Amino acid sequence: MAYELHYWDGLQGRGEFVRLTLEQARSPYVDVARGRAEDGLGTGAMLALIESKTEPYIPFAPPFLKDGDLIVPHTANILHYLGPKLGLAPQDDRRYVVHGLQLTIADFVTEVHDTHHPIASRQYYEEQKEASKARATEFLDHRLPKFMRYFERVLTQNPRGDAHLFGDALTYVDLSMFQVIEGLRYAFPRAMKRFDAHYPRLTALHTRVAALPNIEAYLASPRRIPFNETGIFRHYPELDKALR
Amino acid sequence: MAYELHYWDGLQGRGEFVRLTLEQARSPYVDVARGRAEDGLGTGAMLALIESKTEPYIPFAPPFLKDGDLIVPHTANILHYLGPKLGLAPQDDRRYVVHGLQLTIADFVTEVHDTHHPIASRQYYEEQKEASKARATEFLDHRLPKFMRYFERVLTQNPRGDAHLFGDALTYVDLSMFQVIEGLRYAFPRAMKRFDAHYPRLTALHTRVAALPNIEAYLASPRRIPFNETGIFRHYPELDKALR
């Protein structure tokens, strides 16, 4: 049975990290909320699960993966669950190391989100522009460099070489790092102008992932939703500035 | 060999969720940063690992668990790793459901942190008091109820009864929910006055966990650091208000 991915329609968001892994593995999946109501799919089908009064494993929020009766919520948890099954994570205890890297990416993604929603995720960006400017400045001056220096170090210190964030083969974390850099380039083009000079290994990883045949085909397909201002990575020029 | 828990000295913080699980299981562990430098322990020993230029599995930040050569970072990942070994999580795929609940708690804990640090985690609360007031108000009016309604539903919909967040036996998530409620009572006593009326099942869970003999003994021991204003749960009266 195909995996069911449940995530909001119309944006890449956190669901995109799961899509990239499923696409790279050419694993059959149903992107539930993007399907048609007459097929039992669509946003309504996703919300019915979240709001169910009988489901024992109710998720707090999308994304979640349904595999038979099992419901696995949270991006990093889904990838941790799928990784070994799809050949994109080790089978042994080292998978907790890979999961740890993904959880650090999850924290970073939350900080990206909070650059445009520092006060209230429920409200519009336009209602919290002043705090957004302060938080985005802090993000570009301090947080982005702190996280990216760390991941550049992870590549540098990988005893199996700097081609991958873990070991000597592709894992889902490499795909997620591609998505992070792709998103940062969309949201903060001024800041990202000097990214490759600061983080050459991460930049090379991004280039390699983009050239993977399955990823290249996916990115060119209608399944890849363009970045837009309803997702995590949003381009608000007033929040962008050169890296220090 | 005893597990090594690496976390900042002097605060409960995220490390406390791991301590509660290790204590409930009576599992031997070394709280590295709280040890003495002459024993090769202390904050210096923890930072040496984080800043190591040779370690392949460098963690981004505390807490992390060292089990032999394996380094498992992130609170929820540590609990996911330890849970089945310590009899505090299922052995089968349902452990991803328990991990999902813990990751939702992790997101909630980040939102608690951001009530006093909405702009810059690097700076003092006093430097971001105005944004803190706005974020804390949003937290108490909308986010706390949204998360707690969810967890109350998880108890209600548990097909094995409402004594546990998962299944019919204690898991690490029950211990973590105790810690969340304990922390909220410390940080937001005004808001928490009516918590038990809104969330009776969560309140009962908190009471039951507090009465577990191993937890009771731990809480009365010098190993339990008191809540204070360097941790996640901080009592700033000006941020507290009654729940709506």
Tab-separated table of C-alpha atoms in Angstrom:
chain	number	residue	atom	x	y	z
A	1	MET	CA	0.000	0.000	0.000
A	2	ALA	CA	1.257	3.474	-0.845
A	3	TYR	CA	2.225	5.776	2.000
A	4	GLU	CA	-0.240	8.572	2.681
A	5	LEU	CA	1.418	11.948	3.207
A	6	HIS	CA	-0.862	14.455	4.894
A	7	TYR	CA	0.162	18.090	4.526
A	8	TRP	CA	-1.428	21.431	3.651
A	9	ASP	CA	-2.166	21.940	-0.024
A	10	GLY	CA	-0.537	24.823	-1.897
A	11	LEU	CA	2.758	25.172	-0.061
A	12	GLN	CA	6.046	23.308	0.291
A	13	GLY	CA	6.345	23.905	4.029
A	14	ARG	CA	7.480	21.087	6.279
A	15	GLY	CA	5.867	18.482	4.039
A	16	GLU	CA	8.473	19.177	1.364
A	17	PHE	CA	11.215	17.457	3.369
A	18	VAL	CA	9.141	14.265	3.262
A	19	ARG	CA	8.308	14.662	-0.424
A	20	LEU	CA	11.998	14.948	-1.340
A	21	THR	CA	12.786	11.679	0.431
A	22	LEU	CA	9.841	9.806	-1.092
A	23	GLU	CA	10.708	11.172	-4.545
A	24	GLN	CA	14.403	10.308	-4.298
A	25	ALA	CA	13.441	6.735	-3.308
A	26	ARG	CA	10.754	6.608	-6.027
A	27	SER	CA	8.446	5.326	-3.328
A	28	PRO	CA	4.728	5.373	-4.184
A	29	TYR	CA	2.830	7.893	-2.079
A	30	VAL	CA	-0.448	9.751	-2.041
A	31	ASP	CA	-0.227	13.467	-1.297
A	32	VAL	CA	-3.620	13.364	0.396
A	33	ALA	CA	-4.591	17.029	0.708
A	34	ARG	CA	-3.716	17.646	-2.951
A	35	GLY	CA	-6.100	14.944	-4.142
A	36	ARG	CA	-9.753	15.314	-5.132
A	37	ALA	CA	-12.638	15.070	-2.688
A	38	GLU	CA	-14.443	12.666	-5.078
A	39	ASP	CA	-11.532	10.255	-4.587
A	40	GLY	CA	-11.836	10.494	-0.789
A	41	LEU	CA	-8.839	12.830	-0.709
A	42	GLY	CA	-8.345	16.588	-0.302
A	43	THR	CA	-7.815	18.848	2.688
A	44	GLY	CA	-11.095	17.628	4.159
A	45	ALA	CA	-9.781	14.073	4.380
A	46	MET	CA	-6.684	15.313	6.216
A	47	LEU	CA	-8.671	17.464	8.644
A	48	ALA	CA	-11.081	14.586	9.313
A	49	LEU	CA	-8.160	12.616	10.751
A	50	ILE	CA	-6.860	15.528	12.826
A	51	GLU	CA	-10.322	16.232	14.223
A	52	SER	CA	-11.376	12.599	14.623
A	53	LYS	CA	-13.048	11.804	17.935
A	54	THR	CA	-12.174	8.082	17.716
A	55	GLU	CA	-8.682	7.882	16.211
A	56	PRO	CA	-6.256	6.773	18.966
A	57	TYR	CA	-3.115	8.241	17.332
A	58	ILE	CA	-4.351	11.749	16.576
A	59	PRO	CA	-1.648	14.078	15.241
A	60	PHE	CA	-1.300	17.631	16.550
A	61	ALA	CA	-0.647	19.115	13.116
A	62	PRO	CA	0.484	18.264	9.576
A	63	PRO	CA	2.677	16.830	8.264
A	64	PHE	CA	1.921	13.272	9.260
A	65	LEU	CA	2.376	9.970	7.472
A	66	LYS	CA	-0.203	7.219	7.467
A	67	ASP	CA	1.154	3.727	6.880
A	68	GLY	CA	-1.758	1.350	7.318
A	69	ASP	CA	-3.111	1.975	10.825
A	70	LEU	CA	0.056	3.668	12.021
A	71	ILE	CA	0.117	7.468	12.044
A	72	VAL	CA	3.594	8.977	12.310
A	73	PRO	CA	3.558	12.739	12.991
A	74	HIS	CA	6.349	15.347	12.732
A	75	THR	CA	8.654	15.781	9.756
A	76	ALA	CA	11.785	14.452	11.447
A	77	ASN	CA	9.917	11.463	12.894
A	78	ILE	CA	8.505	10.581	9.458
A	79	LEU	CA	11.970	10.691	7.915
A	80	HIS	CA	13.376	8.644	10.801
A	81	TYR	CA	10.650	6.067	10.203
A	82	LEU	CA	11.044	5.996	6.409
A	83	GLY	CA	14.821	6.394	6.155
A	84	PRO	CA	15.931	2.813	6.797
A	85	LYS	CA	12.993	1.375	4.800
A	86	LEU	CA	13.902	3.510	1.764
A	87	GLY	CA	17.682	3.052	1.938
A	88	LEU	CA	18.204	6.658	2.989
A	89	ALA	CA	19.417	6.093	6.571
A	90	PRO	CA	21.502	3.467	8.375
A	91	GLN	CA	19.678	0.438	9.801
A	92	ASP	CA	21.648	0.404	13.066
A	93	ASP	CA	21.889	2.776	16.031
A	94	ARG	CA	23.700	5.354	13.920
A	95	ARG	CA	20.255	6.287	12.651
A	96	TYR	CA	19.804	8.212	15.899
A	97	VAL	CA	22.731	10.379	14.844
A	98	VAL	CA	21.096	11.067	11.476
A	99	HIS	CA	17.806	11.784	13.248
A	100	GLY	CA	19.650	14.215	15.527
A	101	LEU	CA	20.924	16.121	12.487
A	102	GLN	CA	17.375	16.276	11.110
A	103	LEU	CA	16.051	17.555	14.465
A	104	THR	CA	18.613	20.359	14.331
A	105	ILE	CA	17.325	21.180	10.841
A	106	ALA	CA	13.773	21.139	12.282
A	107	ASP	CA	14.803	23.693	14.917
A	108	PHE	CA	16.397	25.828	12.212
A	109	VAL	CA	13.221	25.650	10.098
A	110	THR	CA	11.182	26.829	13.106
A	111	GLU	CA	13.547	29.795	13.424
A	112	VAL	CA	13.086	30.573	9.720
A	113	HIS	CA	9.324	30.519	10.265
A	114	ASP	CA	9.629	32.810	13.264
A	115	THR	CA	11.435	35.484	11.207
A	116	HIS	CA	8.023	36.337	9.734
A	117	HIS	CA	5.917	35.181	12.705
A	118	PRO	CA	7.813	36.097	15.880
A	119	ILE	CA	4.727	36.875	17.984
A	120	ALA	CA	1.689	34.956	16.721
A	121	SER	CA	1.623	32.175	14.118
A	122	ARG	CA	-2.164	32.665	14.026
A	123	GLN	CA	-1.876	36.235	12.722
A	124	TYR	CA	-0.621	37.774	9.491
A	125	TYR	CA	2.978	38.816	8.974
A	126	GLU	CA	1.688	42.339	8.373
A	127	GLU	CA	0.446	42.434	11.985
A	128	GLN	CA	3.906	41.746	13.408
A	129	LYS	CA	6.267	43.478	10.966
A	130	GLU	CA	8.262	45.399	13.550
A	131	ALA	CA	9.096	42.343	15.663
A	132	SER	CA	9.762	40.426	12.423
A	133	LYS	CA	12.425	42.910	11.386
A	134	ALA	CA	14.154	42.532	14.763
A	135	ARG	CA	13.943	38.748	14.713
A	136	ALA	CA	15.032	38.467	11.059
A	137	THR	CA	18.043	40.689	11.744
A	138	GLU	CA	18.990	38.491	14.697
A	139	PHE	CA	18.451	35.426	12.503
A	140	LEU	CA	20.704	36.621	9.658
A	141	ASP	CA	23.384	38.118	11.920
A	142	HIS	CA	23.610	35.293	14.456
A	143	ARG	CA	21.365	32.269	14.095
A	144	LEU	CA	21.883	31.391	10.431
A	145	PRO	CA	25.695	31.612	10.818
A	146	LYS	CA	25.571	29.541	14.035
A	147	PHE	CA	23.582	26.730	12.410
A	148	MET	CA	25.412	26.809	9.088
A	149	ARG	CA	28.852	26.873	10.699
A	150	TYR	CA	27.755	23.780	12.591
A	151	PHE	CA	26.593	21.902	9.490
A	152	GLU	CA	29.727	22.933	7.578
A	153	ARG	CA	31.723	21.444	10.479
A	154	VAL	CA	29.656	18.244	10.321
A	155	LEU	CA	30.697	17.876	6.664
A	156	THR	CA	34.315	18.751	7.458
A	157	GLN	CA	34.536	16.278	10.345
A	158	ASN	CA	32.719	13.429	8.616
A	159	PRO	CA	35.384	10.699	8.690
A	160	ARG	CA	33.943	9.255	5.474
A	161	GLY	CA	34.465	12.500	3.562
A	162	ASP	CA	32.621	15.772	3.049
A	163	ALA	CA	30.240	14.602	0.337
A	164	HIS	CA	27.514	13.737	2.852
A	165	LEU	CA	26.361	14.943	6.249
A	166	PHE	CA	26.520	11.369	7.477
A	167	GLY	CA	28.628	8.438	6.305
A	168	ASP	CA	29.580	7.837	2.683
A	169	ALA	CA	26.140	7.518	1.145
A	170	LEU	CA	23.133	9.750	0.598
A	171	THR	CA	20.721	10.055	3.539
A	172	TYR	CA	17.501	12.002	3.928
A	173	VAL	CA	19.444	14.663	5.843
A	174	ASP	CA	21.389	15.557	2.684
A	175	LEU	CA	18.069	16.046	0.884
A	176	SER	CA	16.777	18.205	3.743
A	177	MET	CA	19.893	20.379	3.670
A	178	PHE	CA	19.337	20.925	-0.059
A	179	GLN	CA	15.810	22.119	0.729
A	180	VAL	CA	17.041	24.439	3.492
A	181	ILE	CA	19.571	26.119	1.196
A	182	GLU	CA	17.072	26.302	-1.662
A	183	GLY	CA	14.578	27.938	0.686
A	184	LEU	CA	17.108	30.396	2.090
A	185	ARG	CA	18.054	31.431	-1.457
A	186	TYR	CA	14.407	32.151	-2.188
A	187	ALA	CA	13.698	33.999	1.068
A	188	PHE	CA	16.951	35.880	1.608
A	189	PRO	CA	18.706	36.409	-1.766
A	190	ARG	CA	20.801	39.311	-0.449
A	191	ALA	CA	22.032	37.318	2.544
A	192	MET	CA	22.733	34.269	0.384
A	193	LYS	CA	24.969	36.150	-2.068
A	194	ARG	CA	28.055	35.293	-0.054
A	195	PHE	CA	26.803	31.956	1.298
A	196	ASP	CA	29.011	29.857	-0.988
A	197	ALA	CA	32.150	31.701	0.139
A	198	HIS	CA	31.292	31.113	3.808
A	199	TYR	CA	29.990	27.559	3.418
A	200	PRO	CA	31.641	25.904	0.417
A	201	ARG	CA	30.928	22.308	1.477
A	202	LEU	CA	27.239	22.963	2.107
A	203	THR	CA	27.014	24.737	-1.258
A	204	ALA	CA	28.634	21.768	-3.007
A	205	LEU	CA	26.209	19.398	-1.259
A	206	HIS	CA	23.274	21.503	-2.489
A	207	THR	CA	24.618	21.340	-6.059
A	208	ARG	CA	25.060	17.567	-5.918
A	209	VAL	CA	21.575	16.903	-4.546
A	210	ALA	CA	20.001	19.162	-7.186
A	211	ALA	CA	21.687	17.045	-9.866
A	212	LEU	CA	20.405	13.675	-8.586
A	213	PRO	CA	18.252	12.367	-11.454
A	214	ASN	CA	15.195	11.644	-9.293
A	215	ILE	CA	15.405	15.012	-7.564
A	216	GLU	CA	16.010	16.845	-10.848
A	217	ALA	CA	12.943	15.145	-12.357
A	218	TYR	CA	10.843	15.962	-9.303
A	219	LEU	CA	11.865	19.626	-9.239
A	220	ALA	CA	10.861	19.948	-12.910
A	221	SER	CA	7.501	18.236	-12.328
A	222	PRO	CA	4.155	19.805	-11.384
A	223	ARG	CA	4.424	17.919	-8.076
A	224	ARG	CA	6.976	20.520	-6.921
A	225	ILE	CA	4.987	23.498	-5.663
A	226	PRO	CA	6.825	26.817	-6.213
A	227	PHE	CA	7.979	28.713	-3.123
A	228	ASN	CA	5.413	31.285	-2.069
A	229	GLU	CA	4.436	33.558	0.806
A	230	THR	CA	2.247	30.986	2.560
A	231	GLY	CA	5.148	28.615	3.268
A	232	ILE	CA	8.034	28.568	5.719
A	233	PHE	CA	10.518	30.283	3.403
A	234	ARG	CA	8.969	33.621	2.407
A	235	HIS	CA	10.545	36.409	0.408
A	236	TYR	CA	9.865	39.676	2.196
A	237	PRO	CA	12.588	42.014	0.835
A	238	GLU	CA	12.396	44.244	3.916
A	239	LEU	CA	13.594	41.325	6.102
A	240	ASP	CA	16.576	40.508	3.873
A	241	LYS	CA	20.074	41.918	4.278
A	242	ALA	CA	23.651	40.951	3.513
A	243	LEU	CA	25.354	38.496	5.886
A	244	ARG	CA	27.862	40.254	8.116
B	1	MET	CA	28.671	1.465	31.482
B	2	ALA	CA	26.498	4.287	32.828
B	3	TYR	CA	24.874	6.657	30.379
B	4	GLU	CA	26.462	10.093	30.192
B	5	LEU	CA	23.920	12.924	30.168
B	6	HIS	CA	25.392	16.204	28.956
B	7	TYR	CA	23.417	19.308	29.870
B	8	TRP	CA	24.041	22.776	31.305
B	9	ASP	CA	24.695	22.875	35.036
B	10	GLY	CA	22.377	24.872	37.291
B	11	LEU	CA	19.071	24.592	35.455
B	12	GLN	CA	16.429	21.969	34.745
B	13	GLY	CA	15.900	23.039	31.148
B	14	ARG	CA	15.517	20.427	28.446
B	15	GLY	CA	17.843	18.041	30.294
B	16	GLU	CA	15.196	17.547	32.976
B	17	PHE	CA	12.992	15.482	30.663
B	18	VAL	CA	15.867	13.014	30.299
B	19	ARG	CA	16.637	13.031	34.036
B	20	LEU	CA	13.037	12.131	34.897
B	21	THR	CA	13.142	9.101	32.612
B	22	LEU	CA	16.521	7.902	33.883
B	23	GLU	CA	15.384	8.411	37.492
B	24	GLN	CA	12.064	6.608	37.033
B	25	ALA	CA	13.942	3.646	35.506
B	26	ARG	CA	16.628	3.826	38.225
B	27	SER	CA	19.143	3.678	35.399
B	28	PRO	CA	22.713	4.601	36.358
B	29	TYR	CA	23.813	7.858	34.707
B	30	VAL	CA	26.448	10.517	35.043
B	31	ASP	CA	25.209	14.108	34.895
B	32	VAL	CA	28.447	15.214	33.281
B	33	ALA	CA	28.358	19.006	33.579
B	34	ARG	CA	27.433	18.784	37.257
B	35	GLY	CA	30.505	16.678	38.070
B	36	ARG	CA	33.915	17.878	39.185
B	37	ALA	CA	36.718	18.830	36.804
B	38	GLU	CA	39.157	16.689	38.825
B	39	ASP	CA	37.013	13.665	37.891
B	40	GLY	CA	37.173	14.595	34.190
B	41	LEU	CA	33.636	15.972	34.396
B	42	GLY	CA	32.116	19.459	34.588
B	43	THR	CA	30.912	21.935	31.968
B	44	GLY	CA	34.386	21.924	30.404
B	45	ALA	CA	34.083	18.214	29.601
B	46	MET	CA	30.726	18.834	27.915
B	47	LEU	CA	31.984	21.802	25.894
B	48	ALA	CA	35.073	19.850	24.835
B	49	LEU	CA	32.784	17.400	23.045
B	50	ILE	CA	30.674	20.130	21.421
B	51	GLU	CA	33.789	21.972	20.228
B	52	SER	CA	35.802	18.881	19.292
B	53	LYS	CA	37.556	19.115	15.938
B	54	THR	CA	37.730	15.329	15.541
B	55	GLU	CA	34.468	13.927	16.922
B	56	PRO	CA	32.382	12.647	13.962
B	57	TYR	CA	28.994	12.920	15.743
B	58	ILE	CA	29.231	16.457	17.066
B	59	PRO	CA	26.024	17.698	18.688
B	60	PHE	CA	24.681	21.188	17.950
B	61	ALA	CA	23.730	21.863	21.571
B	62	PRO	CA	22.955	20.197	24.905
B	63	PRO	CA	21.272	18.010	25.914
B	64	PHE	CA	22.946	15.012	24.388
B	65	LEU	CA	23.451	11.470	25.620
B	66	LYS	CA	26.697	9.583	25.256
B	67	ASP	CA	26.357	5.795	25.252
B	68	GLY	CA	29.805	4.412	24.500
B	69	ASP	CA	30.856	5.933	21.172
B	70	LEU	CA	27.325	6.848	20.188
B	71	ILE	CA	26.218	10.452	20.754
B	72	VAL	CA	22.449	10.967	20.660
B	73	PRO	CA	21.449	14.647	20.579
B	74	HIS	CA	18.046	16.318	21.185
B	75	THR	CA	15.778	15.626	24.144
B	76	ALA	CA	13.099	13.762	22.200
B	77	ASN	CA	15.683	11.667	20.343
B	78	ILE	CA	17.361	10.682	23.618
B	79	LEU	CA	14.026	9.580	25.085
B	80	HIS	CA	13.172	7.711	21.878
B	81	TYR	CA	16.524	5.924	22.114
B	82	LEU	CA	16.250	5.139	25.845
B	83	GLY	CA	12.505	4.444	26.063
B	84	PRO	CA	12.405	0.835	24.850
B	85	LYS	CA	15.673	-0.027	26.660
B	86	LEU	CA	14.284	1.269	29.971
B	87	GLY	CA	10.777	-0.180	29.643
B	88	LEU	CA	9.255	3.261	29.169
B	89	ALA	CA	8.178	2.967	25.519
B	90	PRO	CA	6.849	0.187	23.271
B	91	GLN	CA	9.394	-1.962	21.431
B	92	ASP	CA	7.456	-2.020	18.154
B	93	ASP	CA	6.502	0.636	15.599
B	94	ARG	CA	4.084	2.248	18.044
B	95	ARG	CA	7.157	3.874	19.526
B	96	TYR	CA	7.012	6.354	16.630
B	97	VAL	CA	3.612	7.430	17.950
B	98	VAL	CA	5.076	7.994	21.417
B	99	HIS	CA	8.005	9.866	19.846
B	100	GLY	CA	5.511	12.015	17.946
B	101	LEU	CA	3.828	12.993	21.221
B	102	GLN	CA	7.223	13.897	22.686
B	103	LEU	CA	8.072	16.007	19.619
B	104	THR	CA	4.842	17.934	20.125
B	105	ILE	CA	5.930	18.515	23.731
B	106	ALA	CA	9.315	19.682	22.381
B	107	ASP	CA	7.572	22.240	20.165
B	108	PHE	CA	5.517	23.400	23.138
B	109	VAL	CA	8.660	23.770	25.265
B	110	THR	CA	10.224	25.935	22.542
B	111	GLU	CA	7.128	28.136	22.631
B	112	VAL	CA	7.433	28.420	26.427
B	113	HIS	CA	11.063	29.491	25.946
B	114	ASP	CA	10.074	32.055	23.357
B	115	THR	CA	7.642	33.765	25.777
B	116	HIS	CA	10.717	35.281	27.439
B	117	HIS	CA	12.990	35.231	24.378
B	118	PRO	CA	10.853	36.083	21.333
B	119	ILE	CA	13.551	38.006	19.455
B	120	ALA	CA	17.041	36.835	20.460
B	121	SER	CA	17.921	33.786	22.597
B	122	ARG	CA	21.420	35.280	22.857
B	123	GLN	CA	20.200	38.384	24.703
B	124	TYR	CA	18.623	38.980	28.106
B	125	TYR	CA	14.902	38.887	28.691
B	126	GLU	CA	15.186	42.495	29.876
B	127	GLU	CA	16.270	43.488	26.359
B	128	GLN	CA	13.097	42.115	24.765
B	129	LYS	CA	10.417	42.726	27.389
B	130	GLU	CA	7.915	44.419	25.098
B	131	ALA	CA	7.896	41.621	22.509
B	132	SER	CA	7.858	39.101	25.399
B	133	LYS	CA	4.652	40.567	26.748
B	134	ALA	CA	3.010	40.257	23.321
B	135	ARG	CA	4.262	36.716	22.789
B	136	ALA	CA	3.372	35.572	26.316
B	137	THR	CA	-0.155	36.969	25.924
B	138	GLU	CA	-0.526	35.087	22.644
B	139	PHE	CA	0.889	31.986	24.339
B	140	LEU	CA	-1.539	32.051	27.272
B	141	ASP	CA	-4.573	33.085	25.208
B	142	HIS	CA	-4.064	30.743	22.257
B	143	ARG	CA	-1.075	28.447	22.203
B	144	LEU	CA	-1.253	26.873	25.664
B	145	PRO	CA	-4.983	26.096	25.217
B	146	LYS	CA	-4.370	24.693	21.728
B	147	PHE	CA	-1.649	22.310	22.925
B	148	MET	CA	-3.347	21.346	26.170
B	149	ARG	CA	-6.718	20.720	24.518
B	150	TYR	CA	-4.848	18.391	22.190
B	151	PHE	CA	-3.139	16.441	24.973
B	152	GLU	CA	-6.395	16.246	26.957
B	153	ARG	CA	-7.966	14.742	23.809
B	154	VAL	CA	-5.099	12.258	23.518
B	155	LEU	CA	-5.913	11.042	27.045
B	156	THR	CA	-9.658	10.988	26.317
B	157	GLN	CA	-9.236	9.052	23.069
B	158	ASN	CA	-6.686	6.574	24.372
B	159	PRO	CA	-8.490	3.268	23.791
B	160	ARG	CA	-6.638	1.789	26.783
B	161	GLY	CA	-7.978	4.417	29.175
B	162	ASP	CA	-7.121	7.949	30.224
B	163	ALA	CA	-4.442	7.072	32.778
B	164	HIS	CA	-1.639	7.375	30.215
B	165	LEU	CA	-0.937	9.393	27.085
B	166	PHE	CA	-0.137	6.151	25.288
B	167	GLY	CA	-1.327	2.604	25.934
B	168	ASP	CA	-1.991	1.191	29.400
B	169	ALA	CA	1.440	1.595	30.954
B	170	LEU	CA	3.722	4.446	31.914
B	171	THR	CA	5.887	5.877	29.105
B	172	TYR	CA	8.442	8.663	29.107
B	173	VAL	CA	5.803	10.968	27.590
B	174	ASP	CA	3.755	10.774	30.808
B	175	LEU	CA	6.852	11.860	32.736
B	176	SER	CA	7.435	14.723	30.282
B	177	MET	CA	3.838	15.917	30.633
B	178	PHE	CA	4.307	15.989	34.410
B	179	GLN	CA	7.347	18.218	33.903
B	180	VAL	CA	5.477	20.527	31.516
B	181	ILE	CA	2.628	21.052	33.989
B	182	GLU	CA	5.039	21.456	36.894
B	183	GLY	CA	6.943	24.079	34.886
B	184	LEU	CA	3.804	25.938	33.841
B	185	ARG	CA	2.675	26.087	37.483
B	186	TYR	CA	6.008	27.656	38.390
B	187	ALA	CA	6.105	30.120	35.501
B	188	PHE	CA	2.443	31.098	35.193
B	189	PRO	CA	0.695	30.577	38.565
B	190	ARG	CA	-2.137	32.964	37.679
B	191	ALA	CA	-2.845	31.210	34.374
B	192	MET	CA	-2.629	27.792	36.008
B	193	LYS	CA	-5.238	28.558	38.676
B	194	ARG	CA	-8.019	27.221	36.483
B	195	PHE	CA	-5.933	24.606	34.653
B	196	ASP	CA	-7.416	21.651	36.530
B	197	ALA	CA	-10.976	22.703	35.637
B	198	HIS	CA	-10.066	22.966	31.944
B	199	TYR	CA	-7.826	19.906	31.787
B	200	PRO	CA	-8.896	17.385	34.464
B	201	ARG	CA	-7.249	14.352	32.855
B	202	LEU	CA	-3.892	16.096	32.422
B	203	THR	CA	-4.093	17.304	36.022
B	204	ALA	CA	-4.787	13.757	37.243
B	205	LEU	CA	-1.844	12.471	35.189
B	206	HIS	CA	0.415	15.065	36.813
B	207	THR	CA	-0.751	13.976	40.270
B	208	ARG	CA	-0.153	10.298	39.534
B	209	VAL	CA	3.357	10.852	38.151
B	210	ALA	CA	4.311	13.013	41.157
B	211	ALA	CA	3.336	10.100	43.425
B	212	LEU	CA	5.461	7.471	41.662
B	213	PRO	CA	7.953	6.352	44.332
B	214	ASN	CA	11.048	6.853	42.146
B	215	ILE	CA	9.874	10.264	40.983
B	216	GLU	CA	8.875	11.324	44.488
B	217	ALA	CA	12.313	10.316	45.773
B	218	TYR	CA	14.037	12.149	42.939
B	219	LEU	CA	12.057	15.352	43.441
B	220	ALA	CA	13.013	15.361	47.138
B	221	SER	CA	16.698	14.744	46.363
B	222	PRO	CA	19.449	17.310	45.755
B	223	ARG	CA	19.645	15.980	42.198
B	224	ARG	CA	16.451	17.922	41.390
B	225	ILE	CA	17.521	21.492	40.670
B	226	PRO	CA	14.854	24.049	41.698
B	227	PHE	CA	13.156	26.011	38.919
B	228	ASN	CA	14.886	29.334	38.359
B	229	GLU	CA	15.146	32.205	35.900
B	230	THR	CA	17.910	30.661	33.801
B	231	GLY	CA	15.762	27.718	32.658
B	232	ILE	CA	12.939	27.274	30.178
B	233	PHE	CA	10.129	27.840	32.678
B	234	ARG	CA	10.726	31.281	34.225
B	235	HIS	CA	8.493	33.164	36.592
B	236	TYR	CA	8.215	36.744	35.379
B	237	PRO	CA	4.982	37.991	37.027
B	238	GLU	CA	4.466	40.654	34.350
B	239	LEU	CA	4.079	37.907	31.695
B	240	ASP	CA	1.500	35.943	33.682
B	241	LYS	CA	-2.271	36.401	33.426
B	242	ALA	CA	-5.436	34.367	33.958
B	243	LEU	CA	-6.438	31.939	31.197
B	244	ARG	CA	-9.396	33.285	29.225
